[in-house]
Amino acid sequence: MTNIKACLFDLDGVIVDTAVYHFQAWRRLANELGFDFTEHQNEQLKGISRMESLELILNWGNVSLTEAEKVEWATRKNDWYLDLVKLMTPNEVLPGVAKFLTDLREAGIKIALGSASKNSKLILERIQMLDYFDAIIDGNNITKGKPDPQVFLMGAEATNALPSECVVFEDAVAGVQAAKAGGMKAIGVGSADVLTEADLVITTFEEMTLERLNF
């Protein structure tokens, strides 16, 4: 029997892959400001906030904006992104996720979301997964972004679990660092070469079982 009481999940790249929609919306912003950026550069935007992402992109294009303009462009980007997200379907849930979440529920293990996204509830509604979650901690609740552990510590509190009783699933280096900083175990979803600080790395949830929570 596991001593794990809660599993905390990032959203983008873990439950569903919305990175492509962020890329399309940010790229449209860059194009409208007169420049472009690559998918490789886009990797740097994973797991960081909207305003931090904007600052990086403006740097790439050597574009200077006032604070008011930055807010205006970030809002515009989010509107374009939401237009794409509204078209999402349950088919976009990543392989193995629904089965693993069902197994967790049946085992009495709490499930929480820990995401920087301010649109997480909308996304979970679109992919019909909102009911799986006991708690949702996202960009609307937090004041500090990953690698600060705030989002996951709030998730532990919301599920009445100690940090040592939580396992975090993350696809971003900053997210793994946040989990470790919070005193939690971290399972990376993606490449073991990238997620070197994770306790365990899976490439897909089809590899994940309740037994593998015990490590």
N, C-alpha and C. Protein backbone atom coordinates (compact mmCIF):
# COMPACT_ATOMS: atom_id res chain seq x y z
N MET A 1 0.85 -1.20 0.00
CA MET A 1 0.00 0.00 0.00
C MET A 1 0.89 1.25 0.00
N THR A 2 0.50 2.21 -0.80
CA THR A 2 1.31 3.43 -0.93
C THR A 2 1.03 4.40 0.22
N ASN A 3 2.05 5.19 0.58
CA ASN A 3 1.83 6.26 1.57
C ASN A 3 1.50 7.58 0.88
N ILE A 4 1.34 7.52 -0.44
CA ILE A 4 1.01 8.72 -1.21
C ILE A 4 -0.48 9.03 -1.06
N LYS A 5 -0.78 10.26 -0.65
CA LYS A 5 -2.18 10.66 -0.45
C LYS A 5 -2.71 11.54 -1.58
N ALA A 6 -1.79 12.18 -2.31
CA ALA A 6 -2.24 13.09 -3.39
C ALA A 6 -1.26 13.08 -4.56
N CYS A 7 -1.81 13.16 -5.75
CA CYS A 7 -1.00 13.35 -6.95
C CYS A 7 -1.36 14.71 -7.54
N LEU A 8 -0.33 15.50 -7.83
CA LEU A 8 -0.50 16.85 -8.35
C LEU A 8 -0.01 16.89 -9.79
N PHE A 9 -0.80 17.47 -10.66
CA PHE A 9 -0.50 17.44 -12.08
C PHE A 9 -0.38 18.85 -12.66
N ASP A 10 0.68 19.06 -13.42
CA ASP A 10 0.72 20.22 -14.30
C ASP A 10 -0.31 19.96 -15.39
N LEU A 11 -0.68 20.96 -16.14
CA LEU A 11 -1.70 20.78 -17.19
C LEU A 11 -1.05 20.63 -18.57
N ASP A 12 -0.40 21.70 -19.02
CA ASP A 12 0.17 21.69 -20.38
C ASP A 12 1.31 20.70 -20.49
N GLY A 13 1.21 19.77 -21.43
CA GLY A 13 2.27 18.81 -21.65
C GLY A 13 2.19 17.59 -20.75
N VAL A 14 1.22 17.59 -19.82
CA VAL A 14 1.04 16.46 -18.90
C VAL A 14 -0.34 15.82 -19.11
N ILE A 15 -1.39 16.62 -18.91
CA ILE A 15 -2.76 16.14 -19.12
C ILE A 15 -3.13 16.27 -20.60
N VAL A 16 -2.72 17.37 -21.17
CA VAL A 16 -3.08 17.71 -22.55
C VAL A 16 -1.94 18.55 -23.10
N ASP A 17 -1.81 18.60 -24.41
CA ASP A 17 -0.71 19.40 -24.97
C ASP A 17 -1.27 20.65 -25.64
N THR A 18 -1.28 21.74 -24.89
CA THR A 18 -1.76 23.01 -25.45
C THR A 18 -0.59 23.86 -25.96
N ALA A 19 0.63 23.30 -25.86
CA ALA A 19 1.81 24.08 -26.27
C ALA A 19 1.70 24.55 -27.72
N VAL A 20 1.12 23.71 -28.56
CA VAL A 20 1.00 24.08 -29.98
C VAL A 20 0.11 25.32 -30.14
N TYR A 21 -0.92 25.45 -29.29
CA TYR A 21 -1.83 26.60 -29.38
C TYR A 21 -1.14 27.86 -28.85
N HIS A 22 -0.37 27.69 -27.76
CA HIS A 22 0.41 28.84 -27.27
C HIS A 22 1.38 29.30 -28.35
N PHE A 23 2.05 28.34 -28.99
CA PHE A 23 3.03 28.66 -30.04
C PHE A 23 2.37 29.44 -31.17
N GLN A 24 1.21 28.96 -31.62
CA GLN A 24 0.51 29.63 -32.72
C GLN A 24 0.12 31.06 -32.33
N ALA A 25 -0.37 31.23 -31.09
CA ALA A 25 -0.81 32.56 -30.66
C ALA A 25 0.37 33.51 -30.43
N TRP A 26 1.43 33.02 -29.80
CA TRP A 26 2.63 33.86 -29.60
C TRP A 26 3.28 34.20 -30.94
N ARG A 27 3.28 33.25 -31.84
CA ARG A 27 3.91 33.50 -33.14
C ARG A 27 3.12 34.55 -33.93
N ARG A 28 1.80 34.50 -33.81
CA ARG A 28 0.97 35.52 -34.46
C ARG A 28 1.30 36.90 -33.89
N LEU A 29 1.49 36.97 -32.56
CA LEU A 29 1.86 38.24 -31.93
C LEU A 29 3.19 38.74 -32.49
N ALA A 30 4.18 37.84 -32.55
CA ALA A 30 5.50 38.22 -33.07
C ALA A 30 5.38 38.71 -34.51
N ASN A 31 4.63 37.98 -35.33
CA ASN A 31 4.47 38.34 -36.74
C ASN A 31 3.82 39.72 -36.88
N GLU A 32 2.83 39.99 -36.03
CA GLU A 32 2.15 41.30 -36.11
C GLU A 32 3.06 42.43 -35.63
N LEU A 33 4.09 42.07 -34.83
CA LEU A 33 5.08 43.07 -34.41
C LEU A 33 6.27 43.11 -35.36
N GLY A 34 6.21 42.30 -36.42
CA GLY A 34 7.21 42.40 -37.48
C GLY A 34 8.39 41.45 -37.40
N PHE A 35 8.28 40.36 -36.61
CA PHE A 35 9.38 39.38 -36.57
C PHE A 35 8.82 37.98 -36.35
N ASP A 36 9.70 37.00 -36.25
CA ASP A 36 9.27 35.61 -36.10
C ASP A 36 10.20 34.93 -35.09
N PHE A 37 9.80 33.75 -34.59
CA PHE A 37 10.71 32.96 -33.77
C PHE A 37 10.47 31.47 -34.04
N THR A 38 11.39 30.66 -33.59
CA THR A 38 11.37 29.23 -33.95
C THR A 38 10.71 28.36 -32.88
N GLU A 39 10.41 27.12 -33.25
CA GLU A 39 9.87 26.15 -32.28
C GLU A 39 10.90 25.88 -31.19
N HIS A 40 12.18 25.92 -31.57
CA HIS A 40 13.25 25.70 -30.61
C HIS A 40 13.23 26.80 -29.54
N GLN A 41 13.09 28.05 -29.98
CA GLN A 41 12.98 29.16 -29.02
C GLN A 41 11.73 29.01 -28.15
N ASN A 42 10.66 28.51 -28.75
CA ASN A 42 9.39 28.33 -28.06
C ASN A 42 9.53 27.43 -26.82
N GLU A 43 10.50 26.51 -26.86
CA GLU A 43 10.73 25.61 -25.71
C GLU A 43 10.99 26.41 -24.43
N GLN A 44 11.61 27.58 -24.58
CA GLN A 44 11.96 28.41 -23.42
C GLN A 44 10.73 29.00 -22.73
N LEU A 45 9.59 28.96 -23.44
CA LEU A 45 8.37 29.56 -22.90
C LEU A 45 7.58 28.59 -22.03
N LYS A 46 8.00 27.33 -21.99
CA LYS A 46 7.25 26.31 -21.26
C LYS A 46 7.32 26.55 -19.76
N GLY A 47 6.16 26.55 -19.12
CA GLY A 47 6.11 26.60 -17.66
C GLY A 47 6.29 27.98 -17.04
N ILE A 48 6.42 29.02 -17.87
CA ILE A 48 6.56 30.37 -17.30
C ILE A 48 5.31 31.20 -17.59
N SER A 49 5.15 32.29 -16.88
CA SER A 49 3.91 33.07 -16.97
C SER A 49 3.79 33.81 -18.31
N ARG A 50 2.59 34.30 -18.53
CA ARG A 50 2.30 35.01 -19.78
C ARG A 50 3.19 36.25 -19.94
N MET A 51 3.32 37.04 -18.87
CA MET A 51 4.12 38.27 -18.98
C MET A 51 5.61 37.96 -19.13
N GLU A 52 6.07 36.90 -18.45
CA GLU A 52 7.47 36.49 -18.61
C GLU A 52 7.72 36.02 -20.04
N SER A 53 6.76 35.30 -20.59
CA SER A 53 6.87 34.84 -21.98
C SER A 53 6.95 36.02 -22.93
N LEU A 54 6.09 37.01 -22.71
CA LEU A 54 6.08 38.20 -23.56
C LEU A 54 7.43 38.90 -23.53
N GLU A 55 8.00 39.05 -22.33
CA GLU A 55 9.31 39.72 -22.20
C GLU A 55 10.38 39.00 -23.03
N LEU A 56 10.39 37.67 -22.96
CA LEU A 56 11.36 36.89 -23.73
C LEU A 56 11.19 37.12 -25.23
N ILE A 57 9.94 37.06 -25.68
CA ILE A 57 9.65 37.20 -27.11
C ILE A 57 10.03 38.60 -27.61
N LEU A 58 9.70 39.61 -26.83
CA LEU A 58 10.06 40.99 -27.21
C LEU A 58 11.58 41.14 -27.32
N ASN A 59 12.29 40.46 -26.43
CA ASN A 59 13.76 40.44 -26.48
C ASN A 59 14.26 39.84 -27.78
N TRP A 60 13.65 38.70 -28.16
CA TRP A 60 14.07 38.03 -29.41
C TRP A 60 13.89 38.95 -30.61
N GLY A 61 12.82 39.76 -30.58
CA GLY A 61 12.54 40.64 -31.72
C GLY A 61 13.10 42.03 -31.58
N ASN A 62 13.83 42.27 -30.45
CA ASN A 62 14.36 43.61 -30.16
C ASN A 62 13.27 44.68 -30.24
N VAL A 63 12.11 44.35 -29.66
CA VAL A 63 10.97 45.27 -29.68
C VAL A 63 10.77 45.83 -28.27
N SER A 64 10.61 47.15 -28.19
CA SER A 64 10.35 47.80 -26.90
C SER A 64 8.90 48.28 -26.86
N LEU A 65 8.20 47.95 -25.76
CA LEU A 65 6.82 48.40 -25.59
C LEU A 65 6.67 49.04 -24.21
N THR A 66 5.69 49.92 -24.09
CA THR A 66 5.37 50.48 -22.77
C THR A 66 4.67 49.40 -21.96
N GLU A 67 4.56 49.60 -20.65
CA GLU A 67 3.87 48.61 -19.80
C GLU A 67 2.42 48.43 -20.26
N ALA A 68 1.77 49.52 -20.62
CA ALA A 68 0.37 49.45 -21.07
C ALA A 68 0.26 48.64 -22.36
N GLU A 69 1.22 48.87 -23.28
CA GLU A 69 1.21 48.11 -24.54
C GLU A 69 1.46 46.63 -24.29
N LYS A 70 2.34 46.34 -23.34
CA LYS A 70 2.61 44.93 -23.02
C LYS A 70 1.35 44.22 -22.55
N VAL A 71 0.61 44.89 -21.67
CA VAL A 71 -0.64 44.30 -21.17
C VAL A 71 -1.62 44.09 -22.31
N GLU A 72 -1.69 45.09 -23.19
CA GLU A 72 -2.61 45.02 -24.35
C GLU A 72 -2.26 43.84 -25.27
N TRP A 73 -0.98 43.68 -25.58
CA TRP A 73 -0.55 42.59 -26.47
C TRP A 73 -0.71 41.22 -25.80
N ALA A 74 -0.42 41.14 -24.49
CA ALA A 74 -0.58 39.88 -23.76
C ALA A 74 -2.05 39.45 -23.74
N THR A 75 -2.93 40.44 -23.59
CA THR A 75 -4.37 40.16 -23.59
C THR A 75 -4.81 39.68 -24.97
N ARG A 76 -4.29 40.33 -26.00
CA ARG A 76 -4.61 39.96 -27.38
C ARG A 76 -4.17 38.52 -27.66
N LYS A 77 -2.93 38.21 -27.21
CA LYS A 77 -2.41 36.84 -27.39
C LYS A 77 -3.32 35.83 -26.71
N ASN A 78 -3.75 36.16 -25.49
CA ASN A 78 -4.59 35.22 -24.74
C ASN A 78 -5.94 35.02 -25.43
N ASP A 79 -6.48 36.09 -26.02
CA ASP A 79 -7.74 35.97 -26.75
C ASP A 79 -7.59 35.03 -27.95
N TRP A 80 -6.49 35.15 -28.68
CA TRP A 80 -6.23 34.26 -29.82
C TRP A 80 -6.08 32.82 -29.34
N TYR A 81 -5.37 32.65 -28.23
CA TYR A 81 -5.16 31.33 -27.64
C TYR A 81 -6.50 30.70 -27.24
N LEU A 82 -7.36 31.50 -26.59
CA LEU A 82 -8.66 30.98 -26.14
C LEU A 82 -9.55 30.58 -27.31
N ASP A 83 -9.45 31.32 -28.40
CA ASP A 83 -10.21 30.96 -29.61
C ASP A 83 -9.83 29.55 -30.06
N LEU A 84 -8.53 29.21 -29.94
CA LEU A 84 -8.05 27.87 -30.33
C LEU A 84 -8.47 26.83 -29.29
N VAL A 85 -8.35 27.18 -28.01
CA VAL A 85 -8.69 26.25 -26.92
C VAL A 85 -10.17 25.86 -26.95
N LYS A 86 -11.02 26.80 -27.33
CA LYS A 86 -12.46 26.53 -27.36
C LYS A 86 -12.83 25.44 -28.36
N LEU A 87 -11.91 25.13 -29.26
CA LEU A 87 -12.14 24.09 -30.26
C LEU A 87 -11.62 22.72 -29.80
N MET A 88 -11.03 22.68 -28.59
CA MET A 88 -10.46 21.43 -28.10
C MET A 88 -11.54 20.39 -27.81
N THR A 89 -11.15 19.10 -27.89
CA THR A 89 -12.08 18.00 -27.62
C THR A 89 -11.41 16.99 -26.69
N PRO A 90 -12.20 16.06 -26.11
CA PRO A 90 -11.61 15.02 -25.25
C PRO A 90 -10.56 14.16 -25.96
N ASN A 91 -10.58 14.15 -27.28
CA ASN A 91 -9.57 13.38 -28.03
C ASN A 91 -8.16 13.90 -27.80
N GLU A 92 -8.03 15.11 -27.26
CA GLU A 92 -6.71 15.71 -27.08
C GLU A 92 -6.07 15.39 -25.72
N VAL A 93 -6.81 14.66 -24.86
CA VAL A 93 -6.20 14.18 -23.61
C VAL A 93 -5.07 13.23 -23.98
N LEU A 94 -3.92 13.39 -23.34
CA LEU A 94 -2.75 12.58 -23.71
C LEU A 94 -2.95 11.11 -23.33
N PRO A 95 -2.31 10.20 -24.07
CA PRO A 95 -2.53 8.76 -23.88
C PRO A 95 -2.27 8.29 -22.45
N GLY A 96 -3.19 7.49 -21.93
CA GLY A 96 -3.02 6.87 -20.62
C GLY A 96 -3.46 7.73 -19.45
N VAL A 97 -3.70 9.02 -19.68
CA VAL A 97 -4.02 9.95 -18.58
C VAL A 97 -5.35 9.57 -17.91
N ALA A 98 -6.40 9.40 -18.70
CA ALA A 98 -7.72 9.14 -18.14
C ALA A 98 -7.72 7.85 -17.31
N LYS A 99 -7.07 6.82 -17.79
CA LYS A 99 -7.03 5.55 -17.06
C LYS A 99 -6.28 5.72 -15.73
N PHE A 100 -5.14 6.42 -15.76
CA PHE A 100 -4.36 6.59 -14.53
C PHE A 100 -5.14 7.42 -13.51
N LEU A 101 -5.82 8.46 -13.95
CA LEU A 101 -6.61 9.29 -13.02
C LEU A 101 -7.76 8.47 -12.43
N THR A 102 -8.36 7.61 -13.25
CA THR A 102 -9.43 6.73 -12.76
C THR A 102 -8.88 5.77 -11.71
N ASP A 103 -7.69 5.21 -11.96
CA ASP A 103 -7.05 4.30 -10.99
C ASP A 103 -6.77 5.02 -9.68
N LEU A 104 -6.32 6.29 -9.75
CA LEU A 104 -6.05 7.07 -8.54
C LEU A 104 -7.32 7.26 -7.73
N ARG A 105 -8.38 7.62 -8.41
CA ARG A 105 -9.67 7.86 -7.73
C ARG A 105 -10.13 6.59 -7.02
N GLU A 106 -10.02 5.46 -7.73
CA GLU A 106 -10.49 4.19 -7.16
C GLU A 106 -9.64 3.79 -5.95
N ALA A 107 -8.38 4.24 -5.93
CA ALA A 107 -7.49 3.93 -4.81
C ALA A 107 -7.63 4.94 -3.67
N GLY A 108 -8.47 5.94 -3.86
CA GLY A 108 -8.69 6.94 -2.81
C GLY A 108 -7.59 7.98 -2.72
N ILE A 109 -6.78 8.10 -3.79
CA ILE A 109 -5.71 9.10 -3.81
C ILE A 109 -6.27 10.39 -4.42
N LYS A 110 -6.06 11.49 -3.72
CA LYS A 110 -6.59 12.78 -4.19
C LYS A 110 -5.83 13.26 -5.43
N ILE A 111 -6.52 14.05 -6.24
CA ILE A 111 -5.96 14.56 -7.50
C ILE A 111 -6.10 16.07 -7.51
N ALA A 112 -4.98 16.76 -7.73
CA ALA A 112 -5.01 18.22 -7.81
C ALA A 112 -4.26 18.70 -9.04
N LEU A 113 -4.69 19.84 -9.55
CA LEU A 113 -3.99 20.48 -10.66
C LEU A 113 -3.09 21.56 -10.09
N GLY A 114 -1.87 21.66 -10.61
CA GLY A 114 -0.96 22.72 -10.21
C GLY A 114 -0.36 23.35 -11.45
N SER A 115 -1.00 24.40 -11.95
CA SER A 115 -0.64 24.95 -13.26
C SER A 115 -0.54 26.47 -13.21
N ALA A 116 0.37 27.02 -14.01
CA ALA A 116 0.48 28.49 -14.12
C ALA A 116 -0.64 29.06 -15.00
N SER A 117 -1.33 28.20 -15.72
CA SER A 117 -2.37 28.64 -16.65
C SER A 117 -3.53 29.31 -15.92
N LYS A 118 -4.03 30.39 -16.49
CA LYS A 118 -5.23 31.03 -15.95
C LYS A 118 -6.49 30.49 -16.63
N ASN A 119 -6.28 29.59 -17.58
CA ASN A 119 -7.40 29.06 -18.36
C ASN A 119 -7.64 27.58 -18.10
N SER A 120 -7.11 27.09 -16.97
CA SER A 120 -7.13 25.64 -16.76
C SER A 120 -8.54 25.07 -16.66
N LYS A 121 -9.46 25.78 -15.99
CA LYS A 121 -10.82 25.25 -15.86
C LYS A 121 -11.50 25.13 -17.21
N LEU A 122 -11.31 26.14 -18.05
CA LEU A 122 -11.88 26.10 -19.40
C LEU A 122 -11.34 24.89 -20.17
N ILE A 123 -10.02 24.68 -20.10
CA ILE A 123 -9.41 23.57 -20.82
C ILE A 123 -9.94 22.24 -20.29
N LEU A 124 -9.99 22.08 -18.96
CA LEU A 124 -10.49 20.83 -18.37
C LEU A 124 -11.95 20.59 -18.74
N GLU A 125 -12.73 21.66 -18.85
CA GLU A 125 -14.13 21.52 -19.30
C GLU A 125 -14.19 21.03 -20.74
N ARG A 126 -13.37 21.64 -21.59
CA ARG A 126 -13.39 21.29 -23.02
C ARG A 126 -13.00 19.83 -23.24
N ILE A 127 -12.05 19.34 -22.44
CA ILE A 127 -11.59 17.94 -22.63
C ILE A 127 -12.34 16.98 -21.69
N GLN A 128 -13.37 17.53 -21.00
CA GLN A 128 -14.26 16.75 -20.13
C GLN A 128 -13.50 16.01 -19.02
N MET A 129 -12.59 16.72 -18.34
CA MET A 129 -11.83 16.11 -17.26
C MET A 129 -11.94 16.87 -15.93
N LEU A 130 -12.80 17.88 -15.89
CA LEU A 130 -12.91 18.71 -14.68
C LEU A 130 -13.30 17.88 -13.46
N ASP A 131 -14.18 16.89 -13.66
CA ASP A 131 -14.70 16.10 -12.53
C ASP A 131 -13.65 15.17 -11.90
N TYR A 132 -12.53 14.96 -12.56
CA TYR A 132 -11.48 14.11 -12.00
C TYR A 132 -10.75 14.79 -10.84
N PHE A 133 -10.80 16.12 -10.80
CA PHE A 133 -9.93 16.87 -9.89
C PHE A 133 -10.61 17.28 -8.59
N ASP A 134 -9.92 16.99 -7.47
CA ASP A 134 -10.40 17.39 -6.15
C ASP A 134 -10.07 18.85 -5.86
N ALA A 135 -9.01 19.35 -6.48
CA ALA A 135 -8.60 20.74 -6.25
C ALA A 135 -7.92 21.27 -7.51
N ILE A 136 -8.13 22.55 -7.77
CA ILE A 136 -7.47 23.20 -8.91
C ILE A 136 -6.75 24.44 -8.41
N ILE A 137 -5.42 24.39 -8.48
CA ILE A 137 -4.60 25.55 -8.13
C ILE A 137 -3.96 26.01 -9.43
N ASP A 138 -4.24 27.23 -9.85
CA ASP A 138 -3.70 27.68 -11.13
C ASP A 138 -3.30 29.15 -11.07
N GLY A 139 -3.10 29.73 -12.22
CA GLY A 139 -2.62 31.11 -12.30
C GLY A 139 -3.54 32.13 -11.66
N ASN A 140 -4.78 31.71 -11.38
CA ASN A 140 -5.72 32.63 -10.72
C ASN A 140 -5.53 32.64 -9.20
N ASN A 141 -4.82 31.64 -8.66
CA ASN A 141 -4.63 31.52 -7.21
C ASN A 141 -3.24 31.92 -6.74
N ILE A 142 -2.24 31.77 -7.61
CA ILE A 142 -0.85 31.87 -7.16
C ILE A 142 -0.26 33.27 -7.38
N THR A 143 0.74 33.59 -6.58
CA THR A 143 1.45 34.86 -6.73
C THR A 143 2.89 34.64 -7.16
N LYS A 144 3.35 33.39 -7.09
CA LYS A 144 4.73 33.07 -7.47
C LYS A 144 4.73 31.93 -8.48
N GLY A 145 5.49 32.10 -9.56
CA GLY A 145 5.57 31.06 -10.58
C GLY A 145 6.61 30.01 -10.25
N LYS A 146 6.52 28.86 -10.92
CA LYS A 146 7.55 27.82 -10.80
C LYS A 146 8.88 28.40 -11.29
N PRO A 147 10.03 28.07 -10.70
CA PRO A 147 10.30 26.96 -9.78
C PRO A 147 9.97 27.21 -8.31
N ASP A 148 9.30 28.33 -7.98
CA ASP A 148 8.83 28.48 -6.60
C ASP A 148 7.78 27.39 -6.35
N PRO A 149 7.81 26.74 -5.18
CA PRO A 149 6.89 25.61 -4.94
C PRO A 149 5.46 26.01 -4.55
N GLN A 150 5.15 27.30 -4.55
CA GLN A 150 3.85 27.76 -4.04
C GLN A 150 2.66 26.97 -4.59
N VAL A 151 2.61 26.78 -5.91
CA VAL A 151 1.45 26.14 -6.53
C VAL A 151 1.24 24.72 -6.01
N PHE A 152 2.34 23.99 -5.78
CA PHE A 152 2.22 22.62 -5.32
C PHE A 152 1.98 22.54 -3.81
N LEU A 153 2.53 23.48 -3.04
CA LEU A 153 2.26 23.52 -1.60
C LEU A 153 0.78 23.83 -1.36
N MET A 154 0.22 24.70 -2.19
CA MET A 154 -1.21 25.01 -2.09
C MET A 154 -2.05 23.79 -2.48
N GLY A 155 -1.55 23.02 -3.45
CA GLY A 155 -2.25 21.79 -3.87
C GLY A 155 -2.24 20.75 -2.77
N ALA A 156 -1.10 20.63 -2.07
CA ALA A 156 -0.99 19.69 -0.95
C ALA A 156 -1.98 20.08 0.15
N GLU A 157 -2.01 21.38 0.45
CA GLU A 157 -2.91 21.88 1.50
C GLU A 157 -4.37 21.63 1.13
N ALA A 158 -4.70 21.86 -0.14
CA ALA A 158 -6.08 21.71 -0.60
C ALA A 158 -6.54 20.25 -0.57
N THR A 159 -5.59 19.31 -0.61
CA THR A 159 -5.94 17.89 -0.57
C THR A 159 -5.64 17.27 0.80
N ASN A 160 -5.33 18.12 1.77
CA ASN A 160 -5.02 17.66 3.14
C ASN A 160 -3.89 16.63 3.17
N ALA A 161 -2.88 16.87 2.37
CA ALA A 161 -1.72 15.98 2.34
C ALA A 161 -0.46 16.75 2.73
N LEU A 162 0.46 16.06 3.36
CA LEU A 162 1.78 16.65 3.63
C LEU A 162 2.59 16.62 2.33
N PRO A 163 3.54 17.54 2.16
CA PRO A 163 4.38 17.49 0.95
C PRO A 163 5.01 16.11 0.72
N SER A 164 5.43 15.45 1.79
CA SER A 164 6.07 14.13 1.66
C SER A 164 5.09 13.05 1.21
N GLU A 165 3.79 13.37 1.23
CA GLU A 165 2.76 12.41 0.81
C GLU A 165 2.25 12.72 -0.60
N CYS A 166 2.95 13.63 -1.29
CA CYS A 166 2.53 14.05 -2.63
C CYS A 166 3.53 13.63 -3.71
N VAL A 167 3.01 13.30 -4.87
CA VAL A 167 3.83 13.09 -6.06
C VAL A 167 3.35 14.09 -7.11
N VAL A 168 4.31 14.77 -7.72
CA VAL A 168 4.01 15.77 -8.74
C VAL A 168 4.39 15.23 -10.12
N PHE A 169 3.51 15.43 -11.10
CA PHE A 169 3.79 15.06 -12.49
C PHE A 169 4.01 16.34 -13.29
N GLU A 170 5.17 16.44 -13.90
CA GLU A 170 5.60 17.68 -14.58
C GLU A 170 6.36 17.38 -15.87
N ASP A 171 6.18 18.25 -16.87
CA ASP A 171 6.95 18.09 -18.11
C ASP A 171 8.03 19.16 -18.25
N ALA A 172 8.06 20.13 -17.32
CA ALA A 172 9.00 21.24 -17.43
C ALA A 172 10.04 21.19 -16.31
N VAL A 173 11.26 21.60 -16.63
CA VAL A 173 12.34 21.62 -15.65
C VAL A 173 11.95 22.47 -14.44
N ALA A 174 11.38 23.66 -14.70
CA ALA A 174 10.98 24.56 -13.61
C ALA A 174 9.94 23.91 -12.71
N GLY A 175 9.07 23.10 -13.29
CA GLY A 175 8.04 22.42 -12.52
C GLY A 175 8.62 21.33 -11.63
N VAL A 176 9.57 20.56 -12.17
CA VAL A 176 10.25 19.53 -11.38
C VAL A 176 10.98 20.20 -10.21
N GLN A 177 11.65 21.31 -10.50
CA GLN A 177 12.38 22.04 -9.45
C GLN A 177 11.42 22.55 -8.38
N ALA A 178 10.23 22.98 -8.79
CA ALA A 178 9.22 23.47 -7.83
C ALA A 178 8.77 22.34 -6.91
N ALA A 179 8.55 21.16 -7.48
CA ALA A 179 8.13 20.00 -6.68
C ALA A 179 9.20 19.65 -5.65
N LYS A 180 10.45 19.59 -6.10
CA LYS A 180 11.55 19.22 -5.21
C LYS A 180 11.74 20.28 -4.12
N ALA A 181 11.61 21.56 -4.50
CA ALA A 181 11.75 22.65 -3.52
C ALA A 181 10.65 22.57 -2.46
N GLY A 182 9.50 21.99 -2.83
CA GLY A 182 8.39 21.85 -1.90
C GLY A 182 8.46 20.58 -1.06
N GLY A 183 9.52 19.79 -1.27
CA GLY A 183 9.68 18.56 -0.49
C GLY A 183 8.84 17.41 -1.00
N MET A 184 8.52 17.43 -2.30
CA MET A 184 7.69 16.38 -2.91
C MET A 184 8.50 15.55 -3.89
N LYS A 185 7.98 14.35 -4.17
CA LYS A 185 8.57 13.53 -5.22
C LYS A 185 8.10 14.06 -6.56
N ALA A 186 8.95 13.95 -7.57
CA ALA A 186 8.60 14.46 -8.89
C ALA A 186 8.76 13.37 -9.94
N ILE A 187 7.71 13.18 -10.72
CA ILE A 187 7.78 12.28 -11.88
C ILE A 187 7.73 13.16 -13.12
N GLY A 188 8.79 13.07 -13.91
CA GLY A 188 8.86 13.84 -15.14
C GLY A 188 8.11 13.15 -16.26
N VAL A 189 7.45 13.94 -17.09
CA VAL A 189 6.76 13.40 -18.26
C VAL A 189 7.46 13.97 -19.48
N GLY A 190 8.24 13.12 -20.16
CA GLY A 190 9.02 13.60 -21.30
C GLY A 190 10.36 12.91 -21.40
N SER A 191 11.41 13.71 -21.53
CA SER A 191 12.74 13.17 -21.78
C SER A 191 13.59 13.14 -20.50
N ALA A 192 14.16 11.97 -20.21
CA ALA A 192 15.04 11.82 -19.05
C ALA A 192 16.29 12.68 -19.19
N ASP A 193 16.69 12.98 -20.42
CA ASP A 193 17.87 13.82 -20.67
C ASP A 193 17.62 15.26 -20.25
N VAL A 194 16.35 15.69 -20.32
CA VAL A 194 15.98 17.06 -19.97
C VAL A 194 15.58 17.16 -18.49
N LEU A 195 14.77 16.20 -18.05
CA LEU A 195 14.20 16.26 -16.69
C LEU A 195 15.10 15.50 -15.72
N THR A 196 16.34 15.94 -15.64
CA THR A 196 17.37 15.21 -14.89
C THR A 196 17.14 15.21 -13.39
N GLU A 197 16.38 16.20 -12.87
CA GLU A 197 16.18 16.30 -11.42
C GLU A 197 14.97 15.50 -10.94
N ALA A 198 14.21 14.92 -11.87
CA ALA A 198 13.03 14.14 -11.49
C ALA A 198 13.44 12.82 -10.84
N ASP A 199 12.60 12.30 -9.94
CA ASP A 199 12.87 11.02 -9.29
C ASP A 199 12.65 9.85 -10.24
N LEU A 200 11.76 10.07 -11.21
CA LEU A 200 11.40 9.05 -12.19
C LEU A 200 10.93 9.80 -13.43
N VAL A 201 11.20 9.27 -14.60
CA VAL A 201 10.72 9.91 -15.83
C VAL A 201 9.94 8.89 -16.66
N ILE A 202 8.76 9.28 -17.11
CA ILE A 202 7.96 8.47 -18.03
C ILE A 202 7.80 9.26 -19.34
N THR A 203 7.65 8.57 -20.43
CA THR A 203 7.43 9.28 -21.70
C THR A 203 5.94 9.44 -21.96
N THR A 204 5.14 8.55 -21.36
CA THR A 204 3.68 8.61 -21.53
C THR A 204 3.02 7.97 -20.31
N PHE A 205 1.79 8.35 -20.01
CA PHE A 205 1.08 7.77 -18.87
C PHE A 205 0.69 6.32 -19.11
N GLU A 206 0.84 5.84 -20.32
CA GLU A 206 0.59 4.42 -20.58
C GLU A 206 1.60 3.55 -19.82
N GLU A 207 2.73 4.16 -19.40
CA GLU A 207 3.75 3.44 -18.62
C GLU A 207 3.48 3.52 -17.12
N MET A 208 2.49 4.32 -16.71
CA MET A 208 2.31 4.64 -15.30
C MET A 208 1.29 3.72 -14.63
N THR A 209 1.66 3.23 -13.45
CA THR A 209 0.75 2.41 -12.64
C THR A 209 0.81 2.92 -11.21
N LEU A 210 -0.18 2.50 -10.40
CA LEU A 210 -0.17 2.88 -8.98
C LEU A 210 1.09 2.35 -8.28
N GLU A 211 1.52 1.17 -8.69
CA GLU A 211 2.71 0.55 -8.07
C GLU A 211 3.94 1.44 -8.25
N ARG A 212 4.01 2.15 -9.34
CA ARG A 212 5.20 2.98 -9.61
C ARG A 212 5.22 4.26 -8.77
N LEU A 213 4.18 4.51 -8.01
CA LEU A 213 4.19 5.64 -7.08
C LEU A 213 5.08 5.33 -5.87
N ASN A 214 5.36 4.07 -5.66
CA ASN A 214 6.18 3.66 -4.51
C ASN A 214 7.66 3.62 -4.87
N PHE A 215 8.35 4.70 -4.63
CA PHE A 215 9.80 4.71 -4.92
C PHE A 215 10.51 5.60 -3.93
